[in-house]
PDB file of C-alpha atoms in Angstrom:
ATOM      1  CA  MET S  71      -9.192  57.723 -17.723  1.00 43.00           C
ATOM      2  CA  SER S  72      -9.259  59.341 -14.319  1.00 44.00           C
ATOM      3  CA  ILE S  73      -6.439  61.598 -13.122  1.00 43.00           C
ATOM      4  CA  LYS S  74      -6.209  62.578  -9.485  1.00 47.00           C
ATOM      5  CA  ARG S  75      -2.772  64.209  -9.285  1.00 48.00           C
ATOM      6  CA  ALA S  76      -1.121  66.672 -11.679  1.00 49.00           C
ATOM      7  CA  PRO S  77       2.518  65.397 -11.260  1.00 52.00           C
ATOM      8  CA  TYR S  78       1.535  62.229 -13.038  1.00 52.00           C
ATOM      9  CA  VAL S  79       0.329  63.882 -16.263  1.00 53.00           C
ATOM     10  CA  LYS S  80       3.521  62.969 -18.165  1.00 55.00           C
ATOM     11  CA  GLN S  81       3.221  59.324 -17.203  1.00 56.00           C
ATOM     12  CA  ILE S  82      -0.426  59.273 -18.262  1.00 57.00           C
ATOM     13  CA  ILE S  83       0.408  60.821 -21.665  1.00 59.00           C
ATOM     14  CA  THR S  84       3.187  58.268 -22.165  1.00 61.00           C
ATOM     15  CA  VAL S  85       0.824  55.384 -21.389  1.00 54.00           C
ATOM     16  CA  GLY S  86      -1.773  56.781 -23.809  1.00 61.00           C
ATOM     17  CA  LEU S  87       0.768  56.945 -26.629  1.00 60.00           C
ATOM     18  CA  LEU S  88       1.838  53.390 -25.849  1.00 57.00           C
ATOM     19  CA  ASN S  89      -1.775  52.269 -26.056  1.00 57.00           C
ATOM     20  CA  SER S  90      -2.119  53.881 -29.482  1.00 60.00           C
ATOM     21  CA  LEU S  91       1.001  52.120 -30.776  1.00 56.00           C
ATOM     22  CA  LEU S  92      -0.063  48.740 -29.432  1.00 51.00           C
ATOM     23  CA  ARG S  93      -3.552  49.121 -30.824  1.00 54.00           C
ATOM     24  CA  SER S  94      -2.112  49.493 -34.339  1.00 55.00           C
ATOM     25  CA  SER S  95       0.127  46.400 -33.936  1.00 52.00           C
ATOM     26  CA  PRO S  96      -1.172  43.066 -35.449  1.00 48.00           C
ATOM     27  CA  LEU S  97      -0.004  41.176 -32.340  1.00 46.00           C
ATOM     28  CA  CYS S  98      -2.409  42.890 -29.977  1.00 47.00           C
ATOM     29  CA  CYS S  99      -5.479  41.409 -28.391  1.00 45.00           C
ATOM     30  CA  HIS S 100      -8.377  43.795 -27.991  1.00 44.00           C
ATOM     31  CA  HIS S 101      -9.061  43.734 -24.282  1.00 42.00           C
ATOM     32  CA  SER S 102      -7.878  46.249 -21.679  1.00 43.00           C
ATOM     33  CA  VAL S 103      -6.536  46.032 -18.125  1.00 43.00           C
ATOM     34  CA  LEU S 104      -5.761  48.665 -15.532  1.00 42.00           C
ATOM     35  CA  LEU S 105      -2.206  49.931 -15.192  1.00 44.00           C
ATOM     36  CA  ARG S 106      -1.721  51.174 -11.656  1.00 45.00           C
ATOM     37  CA  PHE S 107       0.981  53.640 -10.735  1.00 43.00           C
ATOM     38  CA  ALA S 108       1.859  53.418  -7.096  1.00 42.00           C
ATOM     39  CA  PRO S 109       3.600  56.675  -6.094  1.00 46.00           C
ATOM     40  CA  THR S 110       5.445  57.063  -2.846  1.00 44.00           C
ATOM     41  CA  CYS S 111       2.603  59.001  -1.357  1.00 44.00           C
ATOM     42  CA  GLY S 112      -1.010  59.652  -2.115  1.00 44.00           C
ATOM     43  CA  ASP S 113      -3.573  57.762  -4.063  1.00 45.00           C
ATOM     44  CA  SER S 114      -2.920  55.530  -6.980  1.00 45.00           C
ATOM     45  CA  VAL S 115      -3.658  56.427 -10.567  1.00 45.00           C
ATOM     46  CA  SER S 116      -5.625  53.972 -12.726  1.00 46.00           C
ATOM     47  CA  VAL S 117      -5.126  54.122 -16.479  1.00 45.00           C
ATOM     48  CA  PRO S 118      -6.698  51.661 -18.938  1.00 46.00           C
ATOM     49  CA  LEU S 119      -3.997  49.941 -20.972  1.00 43.00           C
ATOM     50  CA  LEU S 120      -4.433  47.736 -24.027  1.00 42.00           C
ATOM     51  CA  SER S 121      -2.722  44.466 -23.213  1.00 43.00           C
ATOM     52  CA  CYS S 122      -0.770  42.655 -25.928  1.00 43.00           C
ATOM     53  CA  ALA S 123       0.231  39.001 -26.202  1.00 42.00           C
ATOM     54  CA  VAL S 124       3.121  38.067 -28.475  1.00 41.00           C
ATOM     55  CA  VAL S 125       2.420  34.763 -30.251  1.00 40.00           C
ATOM     56  CA  PRO S 126       5.580  32.619 -30.604  1.00 43.00           C
ATOM     57  CA  SER S 127       4.535  31.019 -33.934  1.00 42.00           C
ATOM     58  CA  LEU S 128       2.347  33.386 -35.891  1.00 42.00           C
ATOM     59  CA  ARG S 129       0.342  31.552 -38.559  1.00 46.00           C
ATOM     60  CA  ARG S 130      -0.303  33.513 -41.707  1.00 51.00           C
ATOM     61  CA  PRO S 131      -3.931  34.098 -42.502  1.00 55.00           C
ATOM     62  CA  PRO S 132      -5.312  32.239 -45.559  1.00 55.00           C
ATOM     63  CA  PRO S 133      -5.128  34.162 -48.814  1.00 56.00           C
ATOM     64  CA  PRO S 134      -8.349  35.790 -49.915  1.00 56.00           C
ATOM     65  CA  ALA S 135     -10.493  33.974 -52.453  1.00 51.00           C
ATOM     66  CA  ALA S 136      -9.783  34.755 -56.060  1.00 49.00           C
ATOM     67  CA  PRO S 137     -12.248  37.144 -57.628  1.00 50.00           C
ATOM     68  CA  LEU S 138     -14.674  35.934 -60.240  1.00 43.00           C
ATOM     69  CA  GLU S 139     -12.622  37.493 -63.013  1.00 44.00           C
ATOM     70  CA  GLY S 140      -9.573  35.423 -61.978  1.00 44.00           C
ATOM     71  CA  ARG S 141     -11.529  32.189 -61.960  1.00 45.00           C
ATOM     72  CA  VAL S 142     -12.942  32.930 -65.371  1.00 41.00           C
ATOM     73  CA  ALA S 143      -9.463  33.742 -66.624  1.00 43.00           C
ATOM     74  CA  MET S 144      -8.284  30.235 -65.613  1.00 44.00           C
ATOM     75  CA  GLN S 145     -10.736  28.535 -67.955  1.00 58.00           C
ATOM     76  CA  PRO S 146      -8.740  29.142 -71.173  1.00 60.00           C
ATOM     77  CA  HIS S 147      -5.755  27.392 -69.604  1.00 62.00           C
ATOM     78  CA  THR S 148      -7.948  24.422 -68.664  1.00 67.00           C
ATOM     79  CA  VAL S 149      -9.274  24.242 -72.205  1.00 63.00           C
ATOM     80  CA  GLU S 150      -5.739  24.256 -73.608  1.00 66.00           C
ATOM     81  CA  VAL S 151      -4.726  21.375 -71.323  1.00 60.00           C
ATOM     82  CA  ALA S 152      -7.856  19.493 -72.351  1.00 63.00           C
ATOM     83  CA  ARG S 153      -7.027  20.018 -76.018  1.00 66.00           C
ATOM     84  CA  LEU S 154      -3.455  18.739 -75.567  1.00 60.00           C
ATOM     85  CA  TYR S 155      -4.704  15.698 -73.679  1.00 61.00           C
ATOM     86  CA  GLN S 156      -7.331  15.096 -76.323  1.00 62.00           C
ATOM     87  CA  THR S 157      -4.831  15.409 -79.162  1.00 68.00           C
ATOM     88  CA  GLU S 158      -2.607  12.693 -77.681  1.00 67.00           C
ATOM     89  CA  PHE S 159      -5.595  10.409 -77.285  1.00 66.00           C
ATOM     90  CA  VAL S 160      -6.819  11.071 -80.819  1.00 67.00           C
ATOM     91  CA  ARG S 161      -3.407  10.178 -82.254  1.00 73.00           C
ATOM     92  CA  SER S 162      -3.435   6.740 -80.653  1.00 77.00           C
ATOM     93  CA  ALA S 163      -7.138   6.282 -81.414  1.00 74.00           C
ATOM     94  CA  ARG S 164      -6.502   7.063 -85.082  1.00 80.00           C
ATOM     95  CA  ALA S 165      -3.829   4.366 -85.330  1.00 85.00           C
ATOM     96  CA  VAL S 166      -5.999   1.682 -83.726  1.00 88.00           C
ATOM     97  CA  GLY S 167      -9.055   2.885 -85.625  1.00 88.00           C
ATOM     98  CA  ALA S 168      -7.206   2.710 -88.949  1.00 91.00           C
ATOM     99  CA  LEU S 169      -6.147  -0.873 -88.186  1.00 92.00           C
ATOM    100  CA  TRP S 170      -9.733  -1.721 -87.272  1.00 93.00           C
ATOM    101  CA  ALA S 171     -11.047  -0.182 -90.514  1.00 93.00           C
ATOM    102  CA  VAL S 172      -8.552  -2.131 -92.650  1.00 94.00           C
ATOM    103  CA  CYS S 173      -9.509  -5.389 -90.909  1.00 94.00           C
ATOM    104  CA  THR S 174     -13.186  -4.577 -91.476  1.00 94.00           C
ATOM    105  CA  LEU S 175     -12.563  -4.154 -95.212  1.00 94.00           C
ATOM    106  CA  CYS S 176     -10.658  -7.454 -95.305  1.00 94.00           C
ATOM    107  CA  PHE S 177     -13.481  -9.171 -93.453  1.00 95.00           C
ATOM    108  CA  SER S 178     -16.014  -7.911 -96.000  1.00 94.00           C
ATOM    109  CA  VAL S 179     -13.940  -9.397 -98.831  1.00 95.00           C
ATOM    110  CA  ILE S 180     -13.666 -12.682 -96.923  1.00 94.00           C
ATOM    111  CA  GLU S 181     -17.452 -12.773 -96.594  1.00 94.00           C
ATOM    112  CA  VAL S 182     -17.839 -12.493-100.376  1.00 94.00           C
ATOM    113  CA  VAL S 183     -15.373 -15.340-100.922  1.00 94.00           C
ATOM    114  CA  ILE S 184     -17.161 -17.513 -98.367  1.00 94.00           C
ATOM    115  CA  LEU S 185     -20.486 -16.950-100.066  1.00 92.00           C
ATOM    116  CA  ILE S 186     -19.553 -17.635-103.700  1.00 91.00           C
ATOM    117  CA  GLN S 187     -16.866 -20.304-103.422  1.00 91.00           C
ATOM    118  CA  PRO S 188     -18.064 -23.926-103.941  1.00 90.00           C
ATOM    119  CA  SER S 189     -15.377 -25.300-101.651  1.00 90.00           C
ATOM    120  CA  TRP S 190     -17.127 -25.901 -98.367  1.00 94.00           C
ATOM    121  CA  VAL S 191     -16.888 -29.679 -98.738  1.00 93.00           C
ATOM    122  CA  GLY S 192     -14.714 -31.750-101.099  1.00 90.00           C
ATOM    123  CA  THR S 193     -13.954 -35.366-101.843  1.00 88.00           C
ATOM    124  CA  ARG S 194     -10.966 -37.087-100.313  1.00 79.00           C
ATOM    125  CA  GLU S 195      -8.160 -38.765-102.213  1.00 68.00           C
ATOM    126  CA  LEU S 196      -9.215 -42.414-102.443  1.00 58.00           C
ATOM    127  CA  HIS S 197      -7.126 -45.342-103.654  1.00 51.00           C
ATOM    128  CA  TYR S 198      -9.103 -47.717-105.898  1.00 51.00           C
ATOM    129  CA  GLN S 199      -8.188 -50.864-107.770  1.00 52.00           C
ATOM    130  CA  GLY S 200      -7.974 -51.013-111.521  1.00 53.00           C
ATOM    131  CA  GLY S 201     -10.944 -52.251-113.443  1.00 51.00           C
ATOM    132  CA  THR S 202     -13.452 -50.488-111.239  1.00 51.00           C
ATOM    133  CA  PRO S 203     -14.918 -47.111-112.146  1.00 56.00           C
ATOM    134  CA  ALA S 204     -13.194 -44.230-110.445  1.00 57.00           C
ATOM    135  CA  PRO S 205     -15.325 -42.418-107.871  1.00 61.00           C
ATOM    136  CA  GLN S 206     -16.436 -38.904-108.602  1.00 74.00           C
ATOM    137  CA  SER S 207     -14.277 -36.134-107.224  1.00 83.00           C
ATOM    138  CA  GLY S 208     -15.291 -32.567-106.756  1.00 88.00           C
ATOM    139  CA  THR S 209     -16.350 -29.890-104.325  1.00 91.00           C
ATOM    140  CA  LEU S 210     -19.608 -28.504-102.983  1.00 91.00           C
ATOM    141  CA  GLY S 211     -20.675 -25.083-101.784  1.00 91.00           C
ATOM    142  CA  LEU S 212     -23.824 -23.236-100.895  1.00 92.00           C
ATOM    143  CA  PHE S 213     -24.811 -22.542-104.514  1.00 91.00           C
ATOM    144  CA  GLN S 214     -22.936 -25.018-106.699  1.00 89.00           C
ATOM    145  CA  VAL S 215     -21.685 -28.587-106.950  1.00 89.00           C
ATOM    146  CA  CYS S 216     -18.523 -28.797-109.065  1.00 89.00           C
ATOM    147  CA  LEU S 217     -17.259 -32.121-110.451  1.00 87.00           C
ATOM    148  CA  GLU S 218     -13.888 -32.648-112.036  1.00 82.00           C
ATOM    149  CA  SER S 219     -13.878 -33.539-115.703  1.00 76.00           C
ATOM    150  CA  GLU S 220     -11.402 -34.061-118.507  1.00 75.00           C
ATOM    151  CA  TRP S 221     -11.351 -30.337-119.069  1.00 76.00           C
ATOM    152  CA  PRO S 222      -9.216 -28.063-116.871  1.00 76.00           C
ATOM    153  CA  VAL S 223     -12.340 -26.248-115.732  1.00 78.00           C
ATOM    154  CA  PRO S 224     -14.609 -28.321-113.455  1.00 79.00           C
ATOM    155  CA  GLU S 225     -18.212 -28.882-114.421  1.00 84.00           C
ATOM    156  CA  CYS S 226     -20.439 -27.044-111.973  1.00 85.00           C
ATOM    157  CA  ARG S 227     -24.151 -27.427-111.398  1.00 83.00           C
ATOM    158  CA  GLY S 228     -26.123 -24.700-109.763  1.00 79.00           C
ATOM    159  CA  SER S 229     -27.049 -21.074-110.286  1.00 74.00           C
ATOM    160  CA  LEU S 230     -24.608 -18.588-108.794  1.00 74.00           C
ATOM    161  CA  ARG S 231     -25.671 -15.731-111.052  1.00 77.00           C
ATOM    162  CA  THR S 232     -29.223 -15.736-109.761  1.00 76.00           C
ATOM    163  CA  LEU S 233     -28.028 -16.480-106.202  1.00 76.00           C
ATOM    164  CA  THR S 234     -30.240 -19.547-105.980  1.00 84.00           C
ATOM    165  CA  PRO S 235     -28.752 -21.839-103.341  1.00 87.00           C
ATOM    166  CA  LEU S 236     -28.971 -25.591-103.319  1.00 87.00           C
ATOM    167  CA  PRO S 237     -32.267 -26.769-101.840  1.00 87.00           C
ATOM    168  CA  ALA S 238     -30.612 -28.365 -98.818  1.00 88.00           C
ATOM    169  CA  PHE S 239     -28.489 -25.296 -98.018  1.00 92.00           C
ATOM    170  CA  GLN S 240     -31.000 -22.470 -98.309  1.00 92.00           C
ATOM    171  CA  SER S 241     -30.913 -21.579 -94.603  1.00 93.00           C
ATOM    172  CA  PRO S 242     -27.078 -21.366 -94.368  1.00 94.00           C
ATOM    173  CA  ALA S 243     -26.982 -19.360 -97.614  1.00 93.00           C
ATOM    174  CA  VAL S 244     -29.526 -16.840 -96.327  1.00 94.00           C
ATOM    175  CA  LEU S 245     -27.613 -16.445 -93.063  1.00 95.00           C
ATOM    176  CA  VAL S 246     -24.334 -15.878 -94.919  1.00 95.00           C
ATOM    177  CA  CYS S 247     -26.055 -13.256 -97.104  1.00 94.00           C
ATOM    178  CA  VAL S 248     -27.370 -11.475 -93.999  1.00 96.00           C
ATOM    179  CA  SER S 249     -23.889 -11.590 -92.455  1.00 96.00           C
ATOM    180  CA  LEU S 250     -22.415 -10.139 -95.657  1.00 95.00           C
ATOM    181  CA  ALA S 251     -24.981  -7.324 -95.640  1.00 96.00           C
ATOM    182  CA  MET S 252     -24.162  -6.469 -92.015  1.00 96.00           C
ATOM    183  CA  VAL S 253     -20.428  -6.336 -92.730  1.00 95.00           C
ATOM    184  CA  TRP S 254     -20.844  -4.091 -95.764  1.00 95.00           C
ATOM    185  CA  ALA S 255     -23.177  -1.882 -93.760  1.00 95.00           C
ATOM    186  CA  SER S 256     -20.407  -1.453 -91.180  1.00 94.00           C
ATOM    187  CA  VAL S 257     -18.026  -0.557 -94.011  1.00 94.00           C
ATOM    188  CA  GLY S 258     -20.490   2.066 -95.189  1.00 93.00           C
ATOM    189  CA  CYS S 259     -20.704   3.488 -91.673  1.00 92.00           C
ATOM    190  CA  LEU S 260     -17.030   4.452 -91.903  1.00 89.00           C
ATOM    191  CA  CYS S 261     -18.138   7.491 -93.896  1.00 89.00           C
ATOM    192  CA  LEU S 262     -20.101   8.751 -90.881  1.00 88.00           C
ATOM    193  CA  PHE S 263     -16.951   9.697 -88.952  1.00 85.00           C
ATOM    194  CA  ARG S 264     -16.996  13.117 -90.614  1.00 85.00           C
ATOM    195  CA  PHE S 265     -20.597  13.819 -89.716  1.00 85.00           C
ATOM    196  CA  CYS S 266     -21.347  12.038 -86.404  1.00 85.00           C
ATOM    197  CA  ASN S 267     -19.722  11.449 -83.055  1.00 85.00           C
ATOM    198  CA  ALA S 268     -16.905   8.914 -83.303  1.00 84.00           C
ATOM    199  CA  ALA S 269     -18.085   6.939 -80.262  1.00 87.00           C
ATOM    200  CA  THR S 270     -21.560   6.532 -81.765  1.00 90.00           C
ATOM    201  CA  VAL S 271     -20.163   5.331 -85.105  1.00 91.00           C
ATOM    202  CA  TYR S 272     -17.890   2.809 -83.392  1.00 92.00           C
ATOM    203  CA  LYS S 273     -20.794   1.372 -81.412  1.00 93.00           C
ATOM    204  CA  ILE S 274     -23.034   1.131 -84.473  1.00 94.00           C
ATOM    205  CA  CYS S 275     -20.314  -0.738 -86.366  1.00 95.00           C
ATOM    206  CA  ALA S 276     -19.709  -2.988 -83.361  1.00 95.00           C
ATOM    207  CA  TRP S 277     -23.356  -4.065 -83.240  1.00 96.00           C
ATOM    208  CA  LEU S 278     -23.394  -4.669 -87.004  1.00 96.00           C
ATOM    209  CA  GLN S 279     -20.251  -6.790 -86.834  1.00 96.00           C
ATOM    210  CA  LEU S 280     -21.561  -8.681 -83.837  1.00 96.00           C
ATOM    211  CA  THR S 281     -24.750  -9.481 -85.758  1.00 96.00           C
ATOM    212  CA  ALA S 282     -22.691 -10.559 -88.774  1.00 96.00           C
ATOM    213  CA  GLY S 283     -20.604 -12.896 -86.645  1.00 96.00           C
ATOM    214  CA  PHE S 284     -23.697 -14.407 -85.038  1.00 97.00           C
ATOM    215  CA  CYS S 285     -25.331 -15.079 -88.421  1.00 96.00           C
ATOM    216  CA  LEU S 286     -22.133 -16.571 -89.792  1.00 96.00           C
ATOM    217  CA  ALA S 287     -21.729 -18.810 -86.749  1.00 96.00           C
ATOM    218  CA  LEU S 288     -25.307 -20.013 -87.109  1.00 96.00           C
ATOM    219  CA  ALA S 289     -24.666 -20.777 -90.793  1.00 95.00           C
ATOM    220  CA  CYS S 290     -21.589 -22.804 -89.844  1.00 95.00           C
ATOM    221  CA  VAL S 291     -23.757 -24.877 -87.505  1.00 94.00           C
ATOM    222  CA  LEU S 292     -26.656 -25.392 -89.932  1.00 94.00           C
ATOM    223  CA  PHE S 293     -24.460 -26.324 -92.882  1.00 94.00           C
ATOM    224  CA  PRO S 294     -23.217 -29.700 -91.528  1.00 93.00           C
ATOM    225  CA  ASP S 295     -26.676 -30.385 -90.173  1.00 92.00           C
ATOM    226  CA  SER S 296     -27.942 -30.321 -93.789  1.00 90.00           C
ATOM    227  CA  TRP S 297     -25.440 -32.807 -95.203  1.00 91.00           C
ATOM    228  CA  GLU S 298     -27.975 -35.603 -95.439  1.00 88.00           C
ATOM    229  CA  CYS S 299     -29.210 -34.595 -98.884  1.00 88.00           C
ATOM    230  CA  ALA S 300     -29.119 -35.876-102.466  1.00 88.00           C
ATOM    231  CA  GLU S 301     -26.245 -33.617-103.546  1.00 87.00           C
ATOM    232  CA  MET S 302     -23.988 -34.767-100.718  1.00 90.00           C
ATOM    233  CA  ARG S 303     -24.812 -38.441-101.280  1.00 89.00           C
ATOM    234  CA  ALA S 304     -24.072 -38.182-104.992  1.00 87.00           C
ATOM    235  CA  LEU S 305     -20.688 -36.674-104.244  1.00 88.00           C
ATOM    236  CA  CYS S 306     -19.640 -38.308-100.969  1.00 88.00           C
ATOM    237  CA  GLY S 307     -21.421 -41.690-101.009  1.00 85.00           C
ATOM    238  CA  GLU S 308     -24.289 -43.232 -99.132  1.00 86.00           C
ATOM    239  CA  ALA S 309     -22.491 -43.043 -95.799  1.00 86.00           C
ATOM    240  CA  VAL S 310     -23.259 -39.334 -95.483  1.00 90.00           C
ATOM    241  CA  THR S 311     -25.247 -38.273 -92.418  1.00 89.00           C
ATOM    242  CA  SER S 312     -25.671 -35.070 -90.473  1.00 89.00           C
ATOM    243  CA  PHE S 313     -22.262 -33.889 -89.232  1.00 89.00           C
ATOM    244  CA  SER S 314     -20.626 -36.864 -91.024  1.00 89.00           C
ATOM    245  CA  PRO S 315     -19.422 -36.133 -94.594  1.00 89.00           C
ATOM    246  CA  GLY S 316     -18.786 -39.737 -95.539  1.00 85.00           C
ATOM    247  CA  ASN S 317     -16.074 -39.927 -98.218  1.00 87.00           C
ATOM    248  CA  CYS S 318     -15.692 -36.134 -98.226  1.00 90.00           C
ATOM    249  CA  SER S 319     -13.923 -33.714 -95.942  1.00 91.00           C
ATOM    250  CA  VAL S 320     -14.219 -30.081 -94.952  1.00 92.00           C
ATOM    251  CA  HIS S 321     -12.477 -27.721 -97.363  1.00 92.00           C
ATOM    252  CA  TRP S 322     -10.949 -24.286 -96.986  1.00 93.00           C
ATOM    253  CA  ALA S 323     -14.114 -22.207 -97.527  1.00 94.00           C
ATOM    254  CA  PHE S 324     -15.804 -23.749 -94.487  1.00 95.00           C
ATOM    255  CA  VAL S 325     -12.636 -23.226 -92.429  1.00 95.00           C
ATOM    256  CA  LEU S 326     -12.542 -19.624 -93.631  1.00 95.00           C
ATOM    257  CA  ALA S 327     -16.135 -19.180 -92.470  1.00 95.00           C
ATOM    258  CA  ILE S 328     -15.210 -20.394 -88.981  1.00 95.00           C
ATOM    259  CA  LEU S 329     -12.268 -17.987 -88.921  1.00 95.00           C
ATOM    260  CA  GLY S 330     -14.652 -15.252 -90.049  1.00 95.00           C
ATOM    261  CA  VAL S 331     -16.717 -15.787 -86.908  1.00 96.00           C
ATOM    262  CA  LEU S 332     -13.626 -15.202 -84.767  1.00 96.00           C
ATOM    263  CA  ASP S 333     -12.698 -12.180 -86.877  1.00 95.00           C
ATOM    264  CA  ALA S 334     -16.159 -10.661 -86.396  1.00 96.00           C
ATOM    265  CA  ALA S 335     -15.978 -11.188 -82.629  1.00 96.00           C
ATOM    266  CA  ILE S 336     -12.554  -9.522 -82.409  1.00 96.00           C
ATOM    267  CA  LEU S 337     -13.582  -6.563 -84.587  1.00 96.00           C
ATOM    268  CA  ALA S 338     -16.806  -6.024 -82.630  1.00 96.00           C
ATOM    269  CA  THR S 339     -14.946  -6.120 -79.305  1.00 95.00           C
ATOM    270  CA  LEU S 340     -12.340  -3.646 -80.564  1.00 94.00           C
ATOM    271  CA  ALA S 341     -15.070  -1.319 -81.842  1.00 94.00           C
ATOM    272  CA  PHE S 342     -16.840  -1.407 -78.466  1.00 93.00           C
ATOM    273  CA  VAL S 343     -13.580  -0.583 -76.671  1.00 90.00           C
ATOM    274  CA  LEU S 344     -12.826   2.324 -79.006  1.00 89.00           C
ATOM    275  CA  GLY S 345     -16.355   3.642 -78.645  1.00 88.00           C
ATOM    276  CA  ASN S 346     -16.373   3.500 -74.850  1.00 86.00           C
ATOM    277  CA  ARG S 347     -12.927   5.014 -74.373  1.00 80.00           C
ATOM    278  CA  GLN S 348     -13.637   7.749 -76.858  1.00 73.00           C
ATOM    279  CA  ASP S 349     -15.740   9.485 -74.187  1.00 64.00           C
ATOM    280  CA  ALA S 350     -14.377   7.940 -70.986  1.00 58.00           C
ATOM    281  CA  LEU S 351     -10.745   9.044 -71.401  1.00 53.00           C
ATOM    282  CA  LEU S 352     -11.463  12.608 -72.514  1.00 50.00           C
ATOM    283  CA  PRO S 353     -12.006  15.503 -70.094  1.00 47.00           C
ATOM    284  CA  GLU S 354     -15.401  17.116 -69.926  1.00 47.00           C
ATOM    285  CA  ASP S 355     -14.203  20.393 -71.475  1.00 44.00           C
ATOM    286  CA  GLY S 356     -12.817  18.658 -74.560  1.00 42.00           C
ATOM    287  CA  LYS S 357     -15.663  16.379 -75.594  1.00 44.00           C
ATOM    288  CA  ASP S 358     -17.266  19.028 -77.759  1.00 43.00           C
ATOM    289  CA  VAL S 359     -14.313  19.159 -80.143  1.00 39.00           C
ATOM    290  CA  THR S 360     -13.842  15.390 -80.548  1.00 40.00           C
ATOM    291  CA  GLY S 361     -15.543  15.203 -83.905  1.00 43.00           C
ATOM    292  CA  PHE S 362     -13.626  18.244 -85.167  1.00 41.00           C
ATOM    293  CA  LEU S 363     -10.239  16.763 -84.289  1.00 39.00           C
ATOM    294  CA  LEU S 364     -11.110  13.339 -85.714  1.00 42.00           C
ATOM    295  CA  SER S 365     -12.221  14.883 -88.975  1.00 46.00           C
ATOM    296  CA  ALA S 366      -9.220  17.219 -89.207  1.00 45.00           C
TER     297      ALA S 366
END
């Protein structure tokens, strides 16, 4: 600051104070101009002045970033939200999983009935004239051929105790036994929910049930293909051919086996869905406590 005349000292001091006030204001821009005093006589006085521009709409500066301690402190809240979300999912998953487990147990019992019951094929009700010998009536399964007699209990031929199937139905019997083993293995895997991840157990059971359904479906296809045998001809007449039972008809055990194939497909699909959603619907922070909540 240059001063050439003493009478203007007060004005210069006033301008300096004004510069100090404006410099401390948040609305000031840090560049200076020259304020010229033009007196009535003599030279002019040049004083640097800090110019200030008032902004009509002042935008607030963004808030400072949260410190590391604050971000770490938010993690417990995120974990609590994850636990609440996980608890709601586990409640619904338990209900569907319990229904799936009950249906799996029922399917295992159905497999046992399919295997041991000699009611896959049975004779029809035929009208015959008097004086002719009545045709034989009875049923046939994978292990036994049962003929009706004068006694209330039918006379059965075959060995169910040693699980020796009829010679013509060995392949369907083996496939039904494999299917039964797969279903009971899936029932045994239900105990793994307390020790393993629930999604893994669901997927293991799904593959076992899918294999059981495939074996049972293959047995249902091979069984009528083996009808052209001595046992079927003795029971159903000489008109028996593959996929044609002659004087016989399909009984409830074979129908139950076909329904068992559909049951296995539905149970396997449901197990796959439960296994996939067990991890897909849960947040990342809550996956580590899935097994704990399921076993609680």
